[in-house]
Amino acid sequence: MSKEKAKTEKKDEDVAWLDDHGRQFGHFIDNKWTIPENRKTYNTICPSTGEILASTVQGEKEDVDLAVSAARRAFESWSKASGHYRARILYSIARHVQKHMRLLSVIESLDNGKPIRESRDSDIPTVIRHLYHHAGWAQLMDMEMANWKPIGVVGAIVPWNFPLMLLTWKICPALAMGNTVVLKPATYTRLSALLFGEICAEAGLPPGVFNVVTGAGSVGSMLATHPDVDKVGFTGSTEVGQLLRRATAGTGKKLSLELGGKSPVIVFESADLDSAVEGVVDAIWFNQGQVCSAGSRLLLQESIYDDFVQRVKSRMSHLRLGHCLDKTIDMGAVVDESQLKSIEELVQSARLEGAQVYQMNAGIPKKGLYYPPTLITGVQTVSRVVVEEIFGPVVVVLPFRTAKEAIELGNNTKFGLAGSVWTENVSLGLEVALSLKAGSIWINCHNLFDAAAGFGGYRQSGYGRDGGKEGLYEYVRPRWEGRPAVHSSPVDFKKFGDTIPSRPTFENVDIAQLLIDGIMLPTIDRTYKMYYGGSQQRPDAPYSRPIVSPSGKVIGHVGEGNRKDIRNAVEAAHKAAPGWGKRASHNRAQIVLYLVENLELRRQEFIGRLILMTGCTEEVAKQEVDLSIQRLFHWGAYADKYGGTVQETTLYGATVKVHDPVGVIAIVCPDDHPLLAFVSLLAPAIVRANCIVIIPSQKHPLLALDLYQVFDTSDLPGGVINIVTGDQDHLTKYLTEHQDVQSVWYFGSAQGSAFVEYTSAENVKRTWVNYGQSRDWTKPDQGQGEEFLYHSIQVKNIWIPMGDIYAN
């Protein structure tokens, strides 16, 4: 065999699979090939050569209906099957994927343009790892996920950069937890998904459990909005993620989004510079830079800036571009001509802004969609190439002086997917890793993935995780919870929350009196103020809202909050957040237990207030106050018991899962159980180091406002809890629209739930809504279940490799 033939993966035997199907593919539904009549087709093209690989069907609504119906039928039996049965099936799929590993590698590279070394040595092994790992979770579901149940039919939508790998990141946890799946692969890269469907059928997966529908982007929208789809799992651009959030708002569908990134690679002067240069190659030129976690921002300490840039340029001269099946290349072709033009346009914008663009143009094949490795210096923090995701083999370089400046630059982005830190100083590396706002941080490495460690982002990089136990929660709902019965009444999003402030009442005022020195005197009038920044605050506007008892008597007035009150409360929360987050978890627990002490001292007062406000019996009021005290005690116990764990990945080293706070959480409380619901929502958020802006019950807010005296006497730092009263929907509007609120928990109407989900798309904030359905706050599974912790944290995985003593 000649050297030229030896260095190129043989494809004749593998493309025989394409020939077996006449190079024409339909959908794969119910374990059968389905080629509907009168459908348009799409030619799948190899980016390396422009060769047409196969023709695939452009799906339509009827095809989506057919696939979803198959998945719904299969769900009835698959969800009831034992965990052991599902584990055996996933194990069988893993074994069959191993048998077809070469075929999958070749098809993946031809379809996408990536080097065969990457698909063979990285992508497919990761696919197999996920299948085996989640077979284990299927086996253990009854024990490890006992309080959860499958959601139903999952609509999975995946991109073109890792077509097969990201497919398995969705379907493995979905199938393990008892769901069925309809997959819509990316337009450009459909073949490996179709091949995988055939392999699943061969491995014994029951019909309808996994289905593949091909088509344009509109098919993804049809799938996401289908009334019989219960969950949408999406990986792709932030812009499309925002569209999906709006399209599914108010429908009751669970949604997870793994979106774009602009990940920093931070290199300190204490780094092993030669290793760091190789790290940059892995970070940005892996898969032609078409990686959501690509290290596209290179931050260099000033003392090594010039030297390191020169080292990177030298290394670039040795990178080889070529055909995807050439086993000796470093980079393949870009996936499509439109993507190539997008990269070229962004790089040209850097030139026009005065940046210096360095490229290695030698050795680029004349045929195919190739773009040279590119390094850009002389940029500003506001330059387009620094701010926008390029999704190509382009890295921009920025200097920094101190570690604090490096952290500020690293976090100076709307994204928060990943990043890496390069230093031989372990203490420095860990502190920077903990300070970066991103879901995956690698120390002295980059772009490592494993099924045991969840991957996903902060901020506009999305929410939810793929992988690890943390990834299972995206495909389950609490066991007590049914499928939301959502009403489809339209919501006017522009007018939602419009209100006319109430005026103080002159009639039916319940005027309390005191007997002093034998004379009956009226009590001193009290209008409850708002509470933010650790002190009582008058509302911005001079309006008060009357609070009426069940008998129709006005028993008090509260401030009518507006946009400025929300702004002030959010600012107070952000001011308190750094200090609250850095407090020891034991200290936070002590403060919550101090709240318990002080609330119990005023037990009778709160019982009386509940009776007055709600008209409930004394027995019911006692139960609510006592449960509120217990609930605070429960969450105080979790302050130092949910910080994370060490993940058992394949890394020789430690992968540490950290449960970070979400940030500033806006909470809108229901009217039922006004004290218990208020405490049940407030406590888990603050014990996990979040700061909150909370809107108490609109009908019965006085109990919440009585609590701020408890807060003041319990060593709670100012700004951790901020209370704003008024019209709930009016205040919800401004909280959800606020760009610096990270999450909204809304327990109100179905229309309000739809508004929160729709408007949250603007900055991709997390949401937790009730779709207008009530829960029994007195029951532990509904009032203090694990879902409260899930919504109070975001997972960060920090990867720390070893190897100084022993080589793995």
PDB file of N, CA, C and O in Angstrom, residues 68-111:
ATOM      1  N   VAL A  68     -44.292  11.960  15.922  1.00  0.00           N
ATOM      2  CA  VAL A  68     -44.729  12.221  17.291  1.00  0.00           C
ATOM      3  C   VAL A  68     -45.774  11.203  17.733  1.00  0.00           C
ATOM      4  O   VAL A  68     -45.769  10.743  18.877  1.00  0.00           O
ATOM      5  N   SER A  69     -46.656  10.828  16.836  1.00  0.00           N
ATOM      6  CA  SER A  69     -47.662   9.796  17.160  1.00  0.00           C
ATOM      7  C   SER A  69     -46.986   8.471  17.491  1.00  0.00           C
ATOM      8  O   SER A  69     -47.383   7.774  18.435  1.00  0.00           O
ATOM      9  N   ALA A  70     -45.963   8.127  16.718  1.00  0.00           N
ATOM     10  CA  ALA A  70     -45.222   6.891  17.000  1.00  0.00           C
ATOM     11  C   ALA A  70     -44.546   6.963  18.363  1.00  0.00           C
ATOM     12  O   ALA A  70     -44.557   5.996  19.137  1.00  0.00           O
ATOM     13  N   ALA A  71     -43.966   8.110  18.662  1.00  0.00           N
ATOM     14  CA  ALA A  71     -43.292   8.283  19.950  1.00  0.00           C
ATOM     15  C   ALA A  71     -44.290   8.236  21.105  1.00  0.00           C
ATOM     16  O   ALA A  71     -44.006   7.664  22.169  1.00  0.00           O
ATOM     17  N   ARG A  72     -45.479   8.829  20.916  1.00  0.00           N
ATOM     18  CA  ARG A  72     -46.494   8.810  21.969  1.00  0.00           C
ATOM     19  C   ARG A  72     -46.978   7.390  22.239  1.00  0.00           C
ATOM     20  O   ARG A  72     -47.156   6.985  23.397  1.00  0.00           O
ATOM     21  N   ARG A  73     -47.205   6.617  21.192  1.00  0.00           N
ATOM     22  CA  ARG A  73     -47.617   5.216  21.388  1.00  0.00           C
ATOM     23  C   ARG A  73     -46.541   4.436  22.127  1.00  0.00           C
ATOM     24  O   ARG A  73     -46.831   3.674  23.060  1.00  0.00           O
ATOM     25  N   ALA A  74     -45.303   4.630  21.719  1.00  0.00           N
ATOM     26  CA  ALA A  74     -44.201   3.883  22.337  1.00  0.00           C
ATOM     27  C   ALA A  74     -43.995   4.282  23.792  1.00  0.00           C
ATOM     28  O   ALA A  74     -43.559   3.464  24.615  1.00  0.00           O
ATOM     29  N   PHE A  75     -44.304   5.547  24.123  1.00  0.00           N
ATOM     30  CA  PHE A  75     -44.112   6.026  25.493  1.00  0.00           C
ATOM     31  C   PHE A  75     -44.929   5.220  26.493  1.00  0.00           C
ATOM     32  O   PHE A  75     -44.489   4.989  27.623  1.00  0.00           O
ATOM     33  N   GLU A  76     -46.102   4.775  26.091  1.00  0.00           N
ATOM     34  CA  GLU A  76     -46.976   4.048  27.020  1.00  0.00           C
ATOM     35  C   GLU A  76     -46.291   2.796  27.573  1.00  0.00           C
ATOM     36  O   GLU A  76     -46.452   2.465  28.743  1.00  0.00           O
ATOM     37  N   SER A  77     -45.550   2.096  26.732  1.00  0.00           N
ATOM     38  CA  SER A  77     -44.871   0.886  27.203  1.00  0.00           C
ATOM     39  C   SER A  77     -43.440   1.169  27.677  1.00  0.00           C
ATOM     40  O   SER A  77     -42.993   0.610  28.691  1.00  0.00           O
ATOM     41  N   TRP A  78     -42.721   2.036  26.958  1.00  0.00           N
ATOM     42  CA  TRP A  78     -41.322   2.311  27.313  1.00  0.00           C
ATOM     43  C   TRP A  78     -41.217   2.947  28.699  1.00  0.00           C
ATOM     44  O   TRP A  78     -40.328   2.602  29.482  1.00  0.00           O
ATOM     45  N   SER A  79     -42.122   3.859  29.022  1.00  0.00           N
ATOM     46  CA  SER A  79     -42.060   4.532  30.322  1.00  0.00           C
ATOM     47  C   SER A  79     -42.384   3.594  31.466  1.00  0.00           C
ATOM     48  O   SER A  79     -41.978   3.829  32.621  1.00  0.00           O
ATOM     49  N   LYS A  80     -43.151   2.522  31.171  1.00  0.00           N
ATOM     50  CA  LYS A  80     -43.524   1.573  32.223  1.00  0.00           C
ATOM     51  C   LYS A  80     -42.559   0.403  32.321  1.00  0.00           C
ATOM     52  O   LYS A  80     -42.653  -0.409  33.251  1.00  0.00           O
ATOM     53  N   ALA A  81     -41.660   0.295  31.364  1.00  0.00           N
ATOM     54  CA  ALA A  81     -40.672  -0.783  31.400  1.00  0.00           C
ATOM     55  C   ALA A  81     -39.736  -0.587  32.589  1.00  0.00           C
ATOM     56  O   ALA A  81     -39.537   0.522  33.072  1.00  0.00           O
ATOM     57  N   SER A  82     -39.175  -1.657  33.064  1.00  0.00           N
ATOM     58  CA  SER A  82     -38.259  -1.564  34.205  1.00  0.00           C
ATOM     59  C   SER A  82     -36.979  -0.829  33.803  1.00  0.00           C
ATOM     60  O   SER A  82     -36.592  -0.815  32.633  1.00  0.00           O
ATOM     61  N   GLY A  83     -36.356  -0.222  34.790  1.00  0.00           N
ATOM     62  CA  GLY A  83     -35.080   0.429  34.537  1.00  0.00           C
ATOM     63  C   GLY A  83     -34.051  -0.547  34.015  1.00  0.00           C
ATOM     64  O   GLY A  83     -33.207  -0.192  33.180  1.00  0.00           O
ATOM     65  N   HIS A  84     -34.124  -1.778  34.478  1.00  0.00           N
ATOM     66  CA  HIS A  84     -33.178  -2.792  34.029  1.00  0.00           C
ATOM     67  C   HIS A  84     -33.363  -3.088  32.544  1.00  0.00           C
ATOM     68  O   HIS A  84     -32.371  -3.233  31.808  1.00  0.00           O
ATOM     69  N   TYR A  85     -34.612  -3.148  32.107  1.00  0.00           N
ATOM     70  CA  TYR A  85     -34.872  -3.383  30.677  1.00  0.00           C
ATOM     71  C   TYR A  85     -34.297  -2.254  29.842  1.00  0.00           C
ATOM     72  O   TYR A  85     -33.609  -2.499  28.833  1.00  0.00           O
ATOM     73  N   ARG A  86     -34.563  -1.012  30.239  1.00  0.00           N
ATOM     74  CA  ARG A  86     -34.041   0.119  29.473  1.00  0.00           C
ATOM     75  C   ARG A  86     -32.512   0.129  29.497  1.00  0.00           C
ATOM     76  O   ARG A  86     -31.868   0.490  28.503  1.00  0.00           O
ATOM     77  N   ALA A  87     -31.928  -0.256  30.626  1.00  0.00           N
ATOM     78  CA  ALA A  87     -30.466  -0.322  30.726  1.00  0.00           C
ATOM     79  C   ALA A  87     -29.901  -1.343  29.737  1.00  0.00           C
ATOM     80  O   ALA A  87     -28.883  -1.097  29.075  1.00  0.00           O
ATOM     81  N   ARG A  88     -30.554  -2.473  29.626  1.00  0.00           N
ATOM     82  CA  ARG A  88     -30.085  -3.501  28.688  1.00  0.00           C
ATOM     83  C   ARG A  88     -30.138  -2.996  27.242  1.00  0.00           C
ATOM     84  O   ARG A  88     -29.238  -3.265  26.443  1.00  0.00           O
ATOM     85  N   ILE A  89     -31.190  -2.265  26.906  1.00  0.00           N
ATOM     86  CA  ILE A  89     -31.323  -1.751  25.539  1.00  0.00           C
ATOM     87  C   ILE A  89     -30.222  -0.729  25.249  1.00  0.00           C
ATOM     88  O   ILE A  89     -29.576  -0.768  24.189  1.00  0.00           O
ATOM     89  N   LEU A  90     -29.985   0.208  26.187  1.00  0.00           N
ATOM     90  CA  LEU A  90     -28.924   1.202  25.974  1.00  0.00           C
ATOM     91  C   LEU A  90     -27.562   0.536  25.884  1.00  0.00           C
ATOM     92  O   LEU A  90     -26.703   0.947  25.094  1.00  0.00           O
ATOM     93  N   TYR A  91     -27.357  -0.490  26.695  1.00  0.00           N
ATOM     94  CA  TYR A  91     -26.097  -1.239  26.634  1.00  0.00           C
ATOM     95  C   TYR A  91     -25.943  -1.892  25.260  1.00  0.00           C
ATOM     96  O   TYR A  91     -24.864  -1.857  24.650  1.00  0.00           O
ATOM     97  N   SER A  92     -27.032  -2.435  24.757  1.00  0.00           N
ATOM     98  CA  SER A  92     -26.983  -3.077  23.437  1.00  0.00           C
ATOM     99  C   SER A  92     -26.668  -2.055  22.343  1.00  0.00           C
ATOM    100  O   SER A  92     -25.876  -2.331  21.430  1.00  0.00           O
ATOM    101  N   ILE A  93     -27.261  -0.869  22.445  1.00  0.00           N
ATOM    102  CA  ILE A  93     -26.975   0.170  21.448  1.00  0.00           C
ATOM    103  C   ILE A  93     -25.494   0.540  21.500  1.00  0.00           C
ATOM    104  O   ILE A  93     -24.841   0.702  20.455  1.00  0.00           O
ATOM    105  N   ALA A  94     -24.944   0.678  22.716  1.00  0.00           N
ATOM    106  CA  ALA A  94     -23.517   1.004  22.856  1.00  0.00           C
ATOM    107  C   ALA A  94     -22.651  -0.041  22.161  1.00  0.00           C
ATOM    108  O   ALA A  94     -21.689   0.288  21.448  1.00  0.00           O
ATOM    109  N   ARG A  95     -22.980  -1.319  22.352  1.00  0.00           N
ATOM    110  CA  ARG A  95     -22.203  -2.394  21.735  1.00  0.00           C
ATOM    111  C   ARG A  95     -22.304  -2.346  20.204  1.00  0.00           C
ATOM    112  O   ARG A  95     -21.301  -2.550  19.500  1.00  0.00           O
ATOM    113  N   HIS A  96     -23.488  -2.057  19.705  1.00  0.00           N
ATOM    114  CA  HIS A  96     -23.657  -2.010  18.251  1.00  0.00           C
ATOM    115  C   HIS A  96     -22.964  -0.777  17.661  1.00  0.00           C
ATOM    116  O   HIS A  96     -22.452  -0.837  16.536  1.00  0.00           O
ATOM    117  N   VAL A  97     -22.952   0.317  18.394  1.00  0.00           N
ATOM    118  CA  VAL A  97     -22.206   1.494  17.925  1.00  0.00           C
ATOM    119  C   VAL A  97     -20.725   1.159  17.843  1.00  0.00           C
ATOM    120  O   VAL A  97     -20.025   1.555  16.890  1.00  0.00           O
ATOM    121  N   GLN A  98     -20.216   0.430  18.827  1.00  0.00           N
ATOM    122  CA  GLN A  98     -18.807   0.022  18.784  1.00  0.00           C
ATOM    123  C   GLN A  98     -18.527  -0.833  17.546  1.00  0.00           C
ATOM    124  O   GLN A  98     -17.486  -0.686  16.900  1.00  0.00           O
ATOM    125  N   LYS A  99     -19.448  -1.696  17.215  1.00  0.00           N
ATOM    126  CA  LYS A  99     -19.258  -2.555  16.045  1.00  0.00           C
ATOM    127  C   LYS A  99     -19.215  -1.736  14.750  1.00  0.00           C
ATOM    128  O   LYS A  99     -18.510  -2.080  13.806  1.00  0.00           O
ATOM    129  N   HIS A 100     -19.997  -0.660  14.720  1.00  0.00           N
ATOM    130  CA  HIS A 100     -20.081   0.172  13.521  1.00  0.00           C
ATOM    131  C   HIS A 100     -19.249   1.450  13.667  1.00  0.00           C
ATOM    132  O   HIS A 100     -19.500   2.430  12.960  1.00  0.00           O
ATOM    133  N   MET A 101     -18.247   1.414  14.518  1.00  0.00           N
ATOM    134  CA  MET A 101     -17.498   2.632  14.844  1.00  0.00           C
ATOM    135  C   MET A 101     -16.836   3.242  13.610  1.00  0.00           C
ATOM    136  O   MET A 101     -16.868   4.458  13.412  1.00  0.00           O
ATOM    137  N   ARG A 102     -16.243   2.415  12.790  1.00  0.00           N
ATOM    138  CA  ARG A 102     -15.547   2.937  11.608  1.00  0.00           C
ATOM    139  C   ARG A 102     -16.535   3.572  10.636  1.00  0.00           C
ATOM    140  O   ARG A 102     -16.298   4.661  10.104  1.00  0.00           O
ATOM    141  N   LEU A 103     -17.638   2.885  10.392  1.00  0.00           N
ATOM    142  CA  LEU A 103     -18.660   3.418   9.487  1.00  0.00           C
ATOM    143  C   LEU A 103     -19.173   4.763   9.990  1.00  0.00           C
ATOM    144  O   LEU A 103     -19.270   5.728   9.231  1.00  0.00           O
ATOM    145  N   LEU A 104     -19.473   4.851  11.273  1.00  0.00           N
ATOM    146  CA  LEU A 104     -19.965   6.105  11.843  1.00  0.00           C
ATOM    147  C   LEU A 104     -18.929   7.220  11.711  1.00  0.00           C
ATOM    148  O   LEU A 104     -19.266   8.365  11.399  1.00  0.00           O
ATOM    149  N   SER A 105     -17.667   6.885  11.958  1.00  0.00           N
ATOM    150  CA  SER A 105     -16.595   7.887  11.881  1.00  0.00           C
ATOM    151  C   SER A 105     -16.473   8.454  10.464  1.00  0.00           C
ATOM    152  O   SER A 105     -16.350   9.669  10.276  1.00  0.00           O
ATOM    153  N   VAL A 106     -16.501   7.570   9.487  1.00  0.00           N
ATOM    154  CA  VAL A 106     -16.337   8.002   8.104  1.00  0.00           C
ATOM    155  C   VAL A 106     -17.540   8.836   7.655  1.00  0.00           C
ATOM    156  O   VAL A 106     -17.384   9.908   7.051  1.00  0.00           O
ATOM    157  N   ILE A 107     -18.740   8.358   7.943  1.00  0.00           N
ATOM    158  CA  ILE A 107     -19.954   9.102   7.555  1.00  0.00           C
ATOM    159  C   ILE A 107     -19.968  10.471   8.238  1.00  0.00           C
ATOM    160  O   ILE A 107     -20.295  11.492   7.601  1.00  0.00           O
ATOM    161  N   GLU A 108     -19.592  10.513   9.497  1.00  0.00           N
ATOM    162  CA  GLU A 108     -19.592  11.783  10.231  1.00  0.00           C
ATOM    163  C   GLU A 108     -18.611  12.772   9.609  1.00  0.00           C
ATOM    164  O   GLU A 108     -18.918  13.956   9.444  1.00  0.00           O
ATOM    165  N   SER A 109     -17.424  12.309   9.268  1.00  0.00           N
ATOM    166  CA  SER A 109     -16.420  13.198   8.683  1.00  0.00           C
ATOM    167  C   SER A 109     -16.815  13.649   7.276  1.00  0.00           C
ATOM    168  O   SER A 109     -16.666  14.825   6.925  1.00  0.00           O
ATOM    169  N   LEU A 110     -17.297  12.739   6.466  1.00  0.00           N
ATOM    170  CA  LEU A 110     -17.724  13.112   5.114  1.00  0.00           C
ATOM    171  C   LEU A 110     -18.868  14.115   5.147  1.00  0.00           C
ATOM    172  O   LEU A 110     -18.916  15.058   4.355  1.00  0.00           O
ATOM    173  N   ASP A 111     -19.779  13.918   6.075  1.00  0.00           N
ATOM    174  CA  ASP A 111     -20.975  14.758   6.163  1.00  0.00           C
ATOM    175  C   ASP A 111     -20.664  16.145   6.711  1.00  0.00           C
ATOM    176  O   ASP A 111     -21.244  17.145   6.284  1.00  0.00           O
TER     177      ASP A 111
END
